């Protein structure tokens, strides 16, 4: 059933594009921006990552995340100001930060929230900011969408940013054999930022605001078998998150046509998807999927919002496979998120 919420705007900055539209076009074209970085691996070779070419290469970790988020604040403010019919509407904010790891302690969330919030307030004088929430990791955007009350006449800004480009982060990933020459199923670290502007359908229709994607359902669950488990994942958490997001759907008639995954080269994530497909095959029109990490690398907390942007672009440009899309993401701490989207103008249930 529909959540009564819509995505009214998507903004993005990725290694393959400085806007949501250009990033989506680059992913559709298969453009990849991986390059050698200024860090040396255990074999003495330069590390390969997917950096934002516009950022100062001397910046690391927190500073890169901060700049990525800052770069979208002005665009968000400009978009909200353009919608004059929403003037006076309260604004809720949900920041989505990187997961805690070497080079990125959880304490960084406080100064990031303060910096981004201050900049947004300076640009949106007269707009009342109310609730401010925080989450983290790959499934953080799903968690943010799950927290929105469609009966509350407020706009919600979800802003997510992440960067793995920090010496301590890359060294830890290499030691864990998740990255680098010794990794048997590692991933390519990336960085990006994305923002979603979410509006209740009732408010959006009254204000005549466009919709780029309807939100049909959001599901959250915990996975108990993490990458360091003896067995690896059996896909239980992600399957249950998807079942929750698709509750009330008539299957297979209303199955998902496009699936966007955070598969990044790690065997764990590929196996998890395989078990989801086995456990809930009626949810999908086909088992083909989109894995944009192959173009912009693993972008952590920004993953979910960017995937929503890809789904919206598919409908806007006419190359989507059907009327519904699913975004499936998993955070390092076990949180699993599923977001089911609907083509603008598509029938909600």
mmCIF file of C-alpha atoms in Angstrom:
data_model
loop_
_atom_site.group_PDB
_atom_site.id
_atom_site.type_symbol
_atom_site.label_atom_id
_atom_site.label_comp_id
_atom_site.label_asym_id
_atom_site.label_seq_id
_atom_site.Cartn_x
_atom_site.Cartn_y
_atom_site.Cartn_z
ATOM 1 C CA UNK A 1 0.000 0.000 0.000
ATOM 2 C CA UNK A 2 1.093 3.588 -0.594
ATOM 3 C CA UNK A 3 2.752 5.408 2.292
ATOM 4 C CA UNK A 4 1.130 8.686 1.277
ATOM 5 C CA UNK A 5 4.571 10.160 0.630
ATOM 6 C CA UNK A 6 6.349 11.248 -2.546
ATOM 7 C CA UNK A 7 9.864 12.202 -3.547
ATOM 8 C CA UNK A 8 9.519 15.738 -4.882
ATOM 9 C CA UNK A 9 13.195 16.333 -5.550
ATOM 10 C CA UNK A 10 16.525 14.509 -5.809
ATOM 11 C CA UNK A 11 19.897 16.249 -5.720
ATOM 12 C CA UNK A 12 23.244 14.510 -5.982
ATOM 13 C CA UNK A 13 26.983 14.832 -6.347
ATOM 14 C CA UNK A 14 28.971 11.763 -7.323
ATOM 15 C CA UNK A 15 32.354 10.949 -8.891
ATOM 16 C CA UNK A 16 30.565 10.529 -12.239
ATOM 17 C CA UNK A 17 28.351 13.624 -12.150
ATOM 18 C CA UNK A 18 27.741 16.851 -10.233
ATOM 19 C CA UNK A 19 23.950 16.560 -10.447
ATOM 20 C CA UNK A 20 21.436 13.753 -10.065
ATOM 21 C CA UNK A 21 20.642 13.837 -13.792
ATOM 22 C CA UNK A 22 24.245 13.734 -14.989
ATOM 23 C CA UNK A 23 25.115 11.010 -12.468
ATOM 24 C CA UNK A 24 22.206 8.870 -13.664
ATOM 25 C CA UNK A 25 23.203 9.373 -17.301
ATOM 26 C CA UNK A 26 26.779 8.351 -16.514
ATOM 27 C CA UNK A 27 25.658 5.194 -14.710
ATOM 28 C CA UNK A 28 23.354 4.270 -17.588
ATOM 29 C CA UNK A 29 26.312 4.711 -19.958
ATOM 30 C CA UNK A 30 28.524 2.540 -17.710
ATOM 31 C CA UNK A 31 31.059 5.300 -17.041
ATOM 32 C CA UNK A 32 33.489 4.447 -14.250
ATOM 33 C CA UNK A 33 35.818 6.931 -12.578
ATOM 34 C CA UNK A 34 38.158 4.674 -10.609
ATOM 35 C CA UNK A 35 41.699 5.979 -10.384
ATOM 36 C CA UNK A 36 44.907 5.617 -8.428
ATOM 37 C CA UNK A 37 44.966 7.557 -5.164
ATOM 38 C CA UNK A 38 47.810 9.023 -3.171
ATOM 39 C CA UNK A 39 47.898 6.154 -0.673
ATOM 40 C CA UNK A 40 50.141 3.114 -1.047
ATOM 41 C CA UNK A 41 48.967 -0.424 -0.322
ATOM 42 C CA UNK A 42 50.899 -3.215 1.410
ATOM 43 C CA UNK A 43 52.563 -4.159 -1.872
ATOM 44 C CA UNK A 44 53.830 -0.617 -2.413
ATOM 45 C CA UNK A 45 51.354 0.098 -5.202
ATOM 46 C CA UNK A 46 48.955 3.069 -5.378
ATOM 47 C CA UNK A 47 45.458 2.305 -4.066
ATOM 48 C CA UNK A 48 42.573 2.426 -6.532
ATOM 49 C CA UNK A 49 39.481 4.333 -5.399
ATOM 50 C CA UNK A 50 36.663 6.370 -6.973
ATOM 51 C CA UNK A 51 37.251 9.972 -5.861
ATOM 52 C CA UNK A 52 35.298 13.159 -6.426
ATOM 53 C CA UNK A 53 37.585 14.937 -8.888
ATOM 54 C CA UNK A 54 36.496 18.391 -7.723
ATOM 55 C CA UNK A 55 37.550 17.951 -4.096
ATOM 56 C CA UNK A 56 41.019 18.883 -2.895
ATOM 57 C CA UNK A 57 42.991 15.597 -2.844
ATOM 58 C CA UNK A 58 44.628 16.708 0.399
ATOM 59 C CA UNK A 59 41.303 16.448 2.245
ATOM 60 C CA UNK A 60 40.499 13.223 4.087
ATOM 61 C CA UNK A 61 37.513 11.546 5.677
ATOM 62 C CA UNK A 62 35.458 14.026 7.719
ATOM 63 C CA UNK A 63 36.541 17.038 5.674
ATOM 64 C CA UNK A 64 35.528 15.335 2.431
ATOM 65 C CA UNK A 65 32.123 14.321 3.814
ATOM 66 C CA UNK A 66 31.599 17.841 5.115
ATOM 67 C CA UNK A 67 32.374 19.411 1.732
ATOM 68 C CA UNK A 68 30.194 16.930 -0.148
ATOM 69 C CA UNK A 69 27.224 17.724 2.076
ATOM 70 C CA UNK A 70 27.876 21.462 1.904
ATOM 71 C CA UNK A 71 27.850 21.337 -1.901
ATOM 72 C CA UNK A 72 24.182 20.269 -1.909
ATOM 73 C CA UNK A 73 22.875 22.676 0.725
ATOM 74 C CA UNK A 74 22.648 25.626 -1.670
ATOM 75 C CA UNK A 75 20.847 23.462 -4.261
ATOM 76 C CA UNK A 76 18.374 22.242 -1.639
ATOM 77 C CA UNK A 77 17.690 25.795 -0.486
ATOM 78 C CA UNK A 78 17.186 26.992 -4.063
ATOM 79 C CA UNK A 79 14.722 24.177 -4.759
ATOM 80 C CA UNK A 80 12.666 24.867 -1.627
ATOM 81 C CA UNK A 81 12.570 28.608 -2.343
ATOM 82 C CA UNK A 82 11.344 27.899 -5.872
ATOM 83 C CA UNK A 83 8.248 26.164 -4.464
ATOM 84 C CA UNK A 84 6.575 29.353 -3.265
ATOM 85 C CA UNK A 85 3.308 27.483 -2.655
ATOM 86 C CA UNK A 86 5.037 25.688 0.241
ATOM 87 C CA UNK A 87 6.109 28.907 1.945
ATOM 88 C CA UNK A 88 5.564 28.643 5.695
ATOM 89 C CA UNK A 89 5.534 24.841 5.661
ATOM 90 C CA UNK A 90 7.672 23.347 8.468
ATOM 91 C CA UNK A 91 10.891 21.566 7.476
ATOM 92 C CA UNK A 92 12.051 18.370 9.151
ATOM 93 C CA UNK A 93 15.650 17.254 8.597
ATOM 94 C CA UNK A 94 17.186 13.792 8.642
ATOM 95 C CA UNK A 95 20.972 13.607 8.256
ATOM 96 C CA UNK A 96 22.454 10.274 7.150
ATOM 97 C CA UNK A 97 26.115 9.931 8.149
ATOM 98 C CA UNK A 98 28.879 7.394 7.438
ATOM 99 C CA UNK A 99 28.889 4.249 9.544
ATOM 100 C CA UNK A 100 31.387 4.217 12.406
ATOM 101 C CA UNK A 101 34.764 2.880 11.281
ATOM 102 C CA UNK A 102 38.482 3.579 11.423
ATOM 103 C CA UNK A 103 39.016 7.187 10.393
ATOM 104 C CA UNK A 104 35.316 8.006 10.917
ATOM 105 C CA UNK A 105 34.296 7.889 14.597
ATOM 106 C CA UNK A 106 30.644 8.397 15.557
ATOM 107 C CA UNK A 107 31.554 11.684 17.260
ATOM 108 C CA UNK A 108 31.901 13.261 13.806
ATOM 109 C CA UNK A 109 28.097 13.277 13.476
ATOM 110 C CA UNK A 110 27.739 16.201 15.884
ATOM 111 C CA UNK A 111 29.950 18.739 14.065
ATOM 112 C CA UNK A 112 28.625 17.589 10.682
ATOM 113 C CA UNK A 113 25.011 18.131 11.744
ATOM 114 C CA UNK A 114 25.888 21.519 13.240
ATOM 115 C CA UNK A 115 27.741 22.677 10.123
ATOM 116 C CA UNK A 116 25.133 21.560 7.599
ATOM 117 C CA UNK A 117 22.249 22.758 9.751
ATOM 118 C CA UNK A 118 23.769 26.212 10.219
ATOM 119 C CA UNK A 119 24.339 26.623 6.495
ATOM 120 C CA UNK A 120 20.806 25.517 5.682
ATOM 121 C CA UNK A 121 19.320 27.915 8.225
ATOM 122 C CA UNK A 122 21.344 30.808 6.787
ATOM 123 C CA UNK A 123 19.940 30.105 3.333
ATOM 124 C CA UNK A 124 16.371 29.418 4.405
ATOM 125 C CA UNK A 125 15.611 32.314 6.697
ATOM 126 C CA UNK A 126 11.899 32.370 7.461
ATOM 127 C CA UNK A 127 11.448 28.605 7.083
ATOM 128 C CA UNK A 128 10.686 26.869 10.355
ATOM 129 C CA UNK A 129 12.971 23.909 11.031
ATOM 130 C CA UNK A 130 11.472 21.397 13.461
ATOM 131 C CA UNK A 131 12.574 17.817 14.045
ATOM 132 C CA UNK A 132 16.179 16.913 13.329
ATOM 133 C CA UNK A 133 17.026 13.208 13.205
ATOM 134 C CA UNK A 134 20.159 11.216 12.417
ATOM 135 C CA UNK A 135 21.002 7.767 11.107
ATOM 136 C CA UNK A 136 23.997 6.168 9.420
ATOM 137 C CA UNK A 137 25.212 3.550 6.974
ATOM 138 C CA UNK A 138 23.936 2.059 3.737
ATOM 139 C CA UNK A 139 20.398 1.526 5.102
ATOM 140 C CA UNK A 140 20.279 4.953 6.760
ATOM 141 C CA UNK A 141 18.149 6.520 4.018
ATOM 142 C CA UNK A 142 15.545 3.757 4.362
ATOM 143 C CA UNK A 143 15.541 4.407 8.105
ATOM 144 C CA UNK A 144 14.994 8.113 7.444
ATOM 145 C CA UNK A 145 12.045 7.486 5.103
ATOM 146 C CA UNK A 146 10.551 4.997 7.556
ATOM 147 C CA UNK A 147 10.474 7.714 10.244
ATOM 148 C CA UNK A 148 8.377 10.206 8.221
ATOM 149 C CA UNK A 149 4.743 10.640 9.258
ATOM 150 C CA UNK A 150 2.594 11.182 6.127
ATOM 151 C CA UNK A 151 -0.140 12.761 8.257
ATOM 152 C CA UNK A 152 2.179 15.560 9.338
ATOM 153 C CA UNK A 153 2.059 18.501 6.953
ATOM 154 C CA UNK A 154 5.812 19.047 6.801
ATOM 155 C CA UNK A 155 8.536 18.806 4.194
ATOM 156 C CA UNK A 156 11.359 16.408 5.035
ATOM 157 C CA UNK A 157 14.908 16.847 3.817
ATOM 158 C CA UNK A 158 17.020 13.684 3.841
ATOM 159 C CA UNK A 159 20.682 14.497 3.207
ATOM 160 C CA UNK A 160 23.259 11.701 3.057
ATOM 161 C CA UNK A 161 27.001 11.891 2.446
ATOM 162 C CA UNK A 162 29.937 9.518 2.799
ATOM 163 C CA UNK A 163 33.579 9.087 1.863
ATOM 164 C CA UNK A 164 35.934 6.171 2.418
ATOM 165 C CA UNK A 165 38.932 8.279 1.412
ATOM 166 C CA UNK A 166 40.903 8.445 4.663
ATOM 167 C CA UNK A 167 44.273 6.791 5.263
ATOM 168 C CA UNK A 168 43.054 4.995 8.416
ATOM 169 C CA UNK A 169 39.881 3.795 6.695
ATOM 170 C CA UNK A 170 41.698 2.387 3.682
ATOM 171 C CA UNK A 171 44.400 0.770 5.842
ATOM 172 C CA UNK A 172 41.751 -0.930 7.994
ATOM 173 C CA UNK A 173 39.833 -2.168 4.949
ATOM 174 C CA UNK A 174 43.048 -3.542 3.476
ATOM 175 C CA UNK A 175 43.918 -5.296 6.739
ATOM 176 C CA UNK A 176 40.433 -6.843 6.823
ATOM 177 C CA UNK A 177 40.930 -7.951 3.199
ATOM 178 C CA UNK A 178 37.881 -5.979 2.111
ATOM 179 C CA UNK A 179 39.948 -3.791 -0.205
ATOM 180 C CA UNK A 180 43.287 -3.950 -1.980
ATOM 181 C CA UNK A 181 45.379 -6.523 -3.790
ATOM 182 C CA UNK A 182 44.927 -9.204 -1.106
ATOM 183 C CA UNK A 183 41.125 -8.943 -1.040
ATOM 184 C CA UNK A 184 39.445 -12.009 -2.538
ATOM 185 C CA UNK A 185 36.063 -10.287 -2.762
ATOM 186 C CA UNK A 186 36.698 -6.662 -1.905
ATOM 187 C CA UNK A 187 35.107 -3.423 -2.977
ATOM 188 C CA UNK A 188 36.271 -0.140 -4.482
ATOM 189 C CA UNK A 189 35.875 2.753 -2.001
ATOM 190 C CA UNK A 190 34.013 5.789 -3.280
ATOM 191 C CA UNK A 191 32.361 8.968 -2.031
ATOM 192 C CA UNK A 192 29.211 10.919 -2.800
ATOM 193 C CA UNK A 193 26.357 12.984 -1.418
ATOM 194 C CA UNK A 194 22.648 12.981 -2.190
ATOM 195 C CA UNK A 195 19.545 14.742 -0.909
ATOM 196 C CA UNK A 196 15.864 13.830 -1.091
ATOM 197 C CA UNK A 197 12.992 16.250 -0.612
ATOM 198 C CA UNK A 198 10.000 14.266 0.643
ATOM 199 C CA UNK A 199 6.473 15.696 0.781
ATOM 200 C CA UNK A 200 3.177 14.100 1.934
ATOM 201 C CA UNK A 201 0.902 13.525 -1.057
ATOM 202 C CA UNK A 202 -1.911 15.581 0.450
ATOM 203 C CA UNK A 203 0.364 18.596 0.878
ATOM 204 C CA UNK A 204 2.089 18.099 -2.471
ATOM 205 C CA UNK A 205 -1.191 17.913 -4.396
ATOM 206 C CA UNK A 206 -2.557 21.020 -2.692
ATOM 207 C CA UNK A 207 0.620 22.951 -3.482
ATOM 208 C CA UNK A 208 0.841 21.505 -7.019
ATOM 209 C CA UNK A 209 4.411 20.303 -6.472
ATOM 210 C CA UNK A 210 5.802 17.747 -8.965
ATOM 211 C CA UNK A 211 6.487 14.155 -8.011
ATOM 212 C CA UNK A 212 9.524 12.238 -9.285
ATOM 213 C CA UNK A 213 8.654 8.995 -7.457
ATOM 214 C CA UNK A 214 5.920 7.805 -5.138
ATOM 215 C CA UNK A 215 6.888 5.825 -2.030
ATOM 216 C CA UNK A 216 4.802 2.650 -1.905
ATOM 217 C CA UNK A 217 6.463 1.087 1.121
ATOM 218 C CA UNK A 218 9.478 1.097 3.435
ATOM 219 C CA UNK A 219 10.682 -1.862 5.464
ATOM 220 C CA UNK A 220 13.397 -2.196 8.107
ATOM 221 C CA UNK A 221 14.821 -5.341 9.708
ATOM 222 C CA UNK A 222 17.957 -6.547 11.490
ATOM 223 C CA UNK A 223 20.298 -9.168 10.031
ATOM 224 C CA UNK A 224 21.979 -11.289 12.682
ATOM 225 C CA UNK A 225 24.520 -12.962 10.402
ATOM 226 C CA UNK A 226 27.096 -10.327 9.535
ATOM 227 C CA UNK A 227 30.169 -10.716 7.278
ATOM 228 C CA UNK A 228 32.271 -12.056 10.171
ATOM 229 C CA UNK A 229 29.790 -14.869 10.912
ATOM 230 C CA UNK A 230 30.792 -18.473 10.251
ATOM 231 C CA UNK A 231 28.070 -18.990 7.647
ATOM 232 C CA UNK A 232 27.632 -15.600 6.016
ATOM 233 C CA UNK A 233 24.169 -14.166 5.416
ATOM 234 C CA UNK A 234 21.136 -16.248 4.467
ATOM 235 C CA UNK A 235 19.266 -13.091 3.477
ATOM 236 C CA UNK A 236 16.699 -13.294 6.282
ATOM 237 C CA UNK A 237 16.874 -9.659 7.381
ATOM 238 C CA UNK A 238 16.764 -8.160 3.890
ATOM 239 C CA UNK A 239 13.949 -10.507 2.838
ATOM 240 C CA UNK A 240 11.808 -9.511 5.810
ATOM 241 C CA UNK A 241 12.497 -5.829 5.162
ATOM 242 C CA UNK A 242 11.299 -6.299 1.578
ATOM 243 C CA UNK A 243 8.210 -8.241 2.679
ATOM 244 C CA UNK A 244 7.305 -5.372 4.988
ATOM 245 C CA UNK A 245 7.810 -2.800 2.236
ATOM 246 C CA UNK A 246 5.598 -4.836 -0.126
ATOM 247 C CA UNK A 247 2.854 -5.646 2.365
ATOM 248 C CA UNK A 248 -0.594 -5.575 0.741
ATOM 249 C CA UNK A 249 0.802 -5.896 -2.767
ATOM 250 C CA UNK A 250 -0.951 -8.211 -5.234
ATOM 251 C CA UNK A 251 1.816 -10.525 -6.467
ATOM 252 C CA UNK A 252 3.038 -11.256 -9.052
ATOM 253 C CA UNK A 253 0.850 -8.643 -10.789
ATOM 254 C CA UNK A 254 2.474 -5.823 -8.812
ATOM 255 C CA UNK A 255 5.993 -7.211 -8.647
ATOM 256 C CA UNK A 256 9.033 -4.948 -8.789
ATOM 257 C CA UNK A 257 10.500 -4.429 -12.262
ATOM 258 C CA UNK A 258 13.743 -2.601 -11.360
ATOM 259 C CA UNK A 259 15.946 -3.607 -8.426
ATOM 260 C CA UNK A 260 18.779 -1.380 -7.183
ATOM 261 C CA UNK A 261 21.297 -3.126 -4.922
ATOM 262 C CA UNK A 262 24.376 -2.088 -2.960
ATOM 263 C CA UNK A 263 26.267 -5.089 -4.312
ATOM 264 C CA UNK A 264 29.858 -3.859 -4.457
ATOM 265 C CA UNK A 265 32.103 -6.834 -5.216
ATOM 266 C CA UNK A 266 31.923 -8.410 -1.769
ATOM 267 C CA UNK A 267 30.882 -12.030 -1.823
ATOM 268 C CA UNK A 268 28.767 -11.491 1.304
ATOM 269 C CA UNK A 269 26.483 -8.977 -0.397
ATOM 270 C CA UNK A 270 26.092 -11.068 -3.535
ATOM 271 C CA UNK A 271 25.169 -14.134 -1.515
ATOM 272 C CA UNK A 272 22.683 -12.125 0.534
ATOM 273 C CA UNK A 273 20.900 -11.007 -2.630
ATOM 274 C CA UNK A 274 20.866 -14.591 -3.894
ATOM 275 C CA UNK A 275 19.041 -15.768 -0.782
ATOM 276 C CA UNK A 276 16.554 -12.880 -0.989
ATOM 277 C CA UNK A 277 15.759 -13.931 -4.557
ATOM 278 C CA UNK A 278 15.264 -17.537 -3.403
ATOM 279 C CA UNK A 279 13.114 -16.616 -0.404
ATOM 280 C CA UNK A 280 10.825 -14.102 -2.124
ATOM 281 C CA UNK A 281 10.907 -14.686 -5.907
ATOM 282 C CA UNK A 282 7.343 -13.457 -6.476
ATOM 283 C CA UNK A 283 8.461 -9.943 -5.512
ATOM 284 C CA UNK A 284 10.421 -9.528 -8.759
ATOM 285 C CA UNK A 285 9.509 -9.402 -12.430
ATOM 286 C CA UNK A 286 13.021 -10.737 -13.112
ATOM 287 C CA UNK A 287 16.203 -11.254 -11.134
ATOM 288 C CA UNK A 288 18.167 -8.718 -13.177
ATOM 289 C CA UNK A 289 19.415 -5.889 -11.009
ATOM 290 C CA UNK A 290 21.280 -2.583 -11.068
ATOM 291 C CA UNK A 291 24.562 -2.312 -9.130
ATOM 292 C CA UNK A 292 25.780 1.302 -9.533
ATOM 293 C CA UNK A 293 28.786 0.697 -7.265
ATOM 294 C CA UNK A 294 30.451 -0.572 -10.429
ATOM 295 C CA UNK A 295 30.510 3.047 -11.648
ATOM 296 C CA UNK A 296 30.919 5.265 -8.570
ATOM 297 C CA UNK A 297 32.301 2.728 -6.100
ATOM 298 C CA UNK A 298 30.808 1.938 -2.711
ATOM 299 C CA UNK A 299 29.360 5.249 -1.508
ATOM 300 C CA UNK A 300 28.174 4.088 1.901
ATOM 301 C CA UNK A 301 25.491 6.261 3.478
ATOM 302 C CA UNK A 302 24.678 7.982 0.166
ATOM 303 C CA UNK A 303 23.809 4.669 -1.503
ATOM 304 C CA UNK A 304 20.051 4.620 -0.881
ATOM 305 C CA UNK A 305 19.346 8.212 -1.892
ATOM 306 C CA UNK A 306 21.421 7.882 -5.054
ATOM 307 C CA UNK A 307 19.596 4.691 -6.028
ATOM 308 C CA UNK A 308 16.282 6.505 -5.616
ATOM 309 C CA UNK A 309 17.663 9.139 -7.976
ATOM 310 C CA UNK A 310 18.495 6.433 -10.528
ATOM 311 C CA UNK A 311 14.982 4.997 -10.339
ATOM 312 C CA UNK A 312 13.457 8.462 -10.749
ATOM 313 C CA UNK A 313 15.698 9.142 -13.755
ATOM 314 C CA UNK A 314 14.606 5.874 -15.343
ATOM 315 C CA UNK A 315 10.983 6.986 -15.246
ATOM 316 C CA UNK A 316 11.740 10.563 -16.289
ATOM 317 C CA UNK A 317 13.812 9.438 -19.289
ATOM 318 C CA UNK A 318 11.582 6.536 -20.260
ATOM 319 C CA UNK A 319 13.987 3.596 -19.874
ATOM 320 C CA UNK A 320 12.649 2.072 -16.648
ATOM 321 C CA UNK A 321 11.454 -1.516 -17.010
ATOM 322 C CA UNK A 322 8.145 -1.033 -15.226
ATOM 323 C CA UNK A 323 6.031 0.943 -12.780
ATOM 324 C CA UNK A 324 7.782 -0.148 -9.567
ATOM 325 C CA UNK A 325 11.343 -0.218 -8.289
ATOM 326 C CA UNK A 326 12.949 -1.554 -5.126
ATOM 327 C CA UNK A 327 15.991 -0.136 -3.334
ATOM 328 C CA UNK A 328 17.668 -2.776 -1.126
ATOM 329 C CA UNK A 329 20.506 -1.775 1.220
ATOM 330 C CA UNK A 330 22.383 -3.211 4.174
ATOM 331 C CA UNK A 331 24.404 -1.347 6.816
ATOM 332 C CA UNK A 332 27.535 -2.728 8.467
ATOM 333 C CA UNK A 333 25.745 -2.946 11.834
ATOM 334 C CA UNK A 334 23.076 -5.306 10.458
ATOM 335 C CA UNK A 335 20.282 -2.863 9.640
ATOM 336 C CA UNK A 336 18.536 -3.811 6.416
ATOM 337 C CA UNK A 337 16.331 -1.434 4.480
ATOM 338 C CA UNK A 338 13.926 -1.858 1.560
ATOM 339 C CA UNK A 339 12.194 1.013 -0.218
ATOM 340 C CA UNK A 340 9.564 0.315 -2.892
ATOM 341 C CA UNK A 341 8.914 3.187 -5.292
ATOM 342 C CA UNK A 342 6.137 3.857 -7.777
ATOM 343 C CA UNK A 343 6.286 5.608 -11.139
ATOM 344 C CA UNK A 344 4.848 9.154 -10.922
ATOM 345 C CA UNK A 345 1.212 8.971 -11.850
ATOM 346 C CA UNK A 346 1.163 5.207 -11.285
ATOM 347 C CA UNK A 347 -1.728 3.652 -9.394
ATOM 348 C CA UNK A 348 -1.184 3.343 -5.648
ATOM 349 C CA UNK A 349 -2.669 0.559 -3.550
#
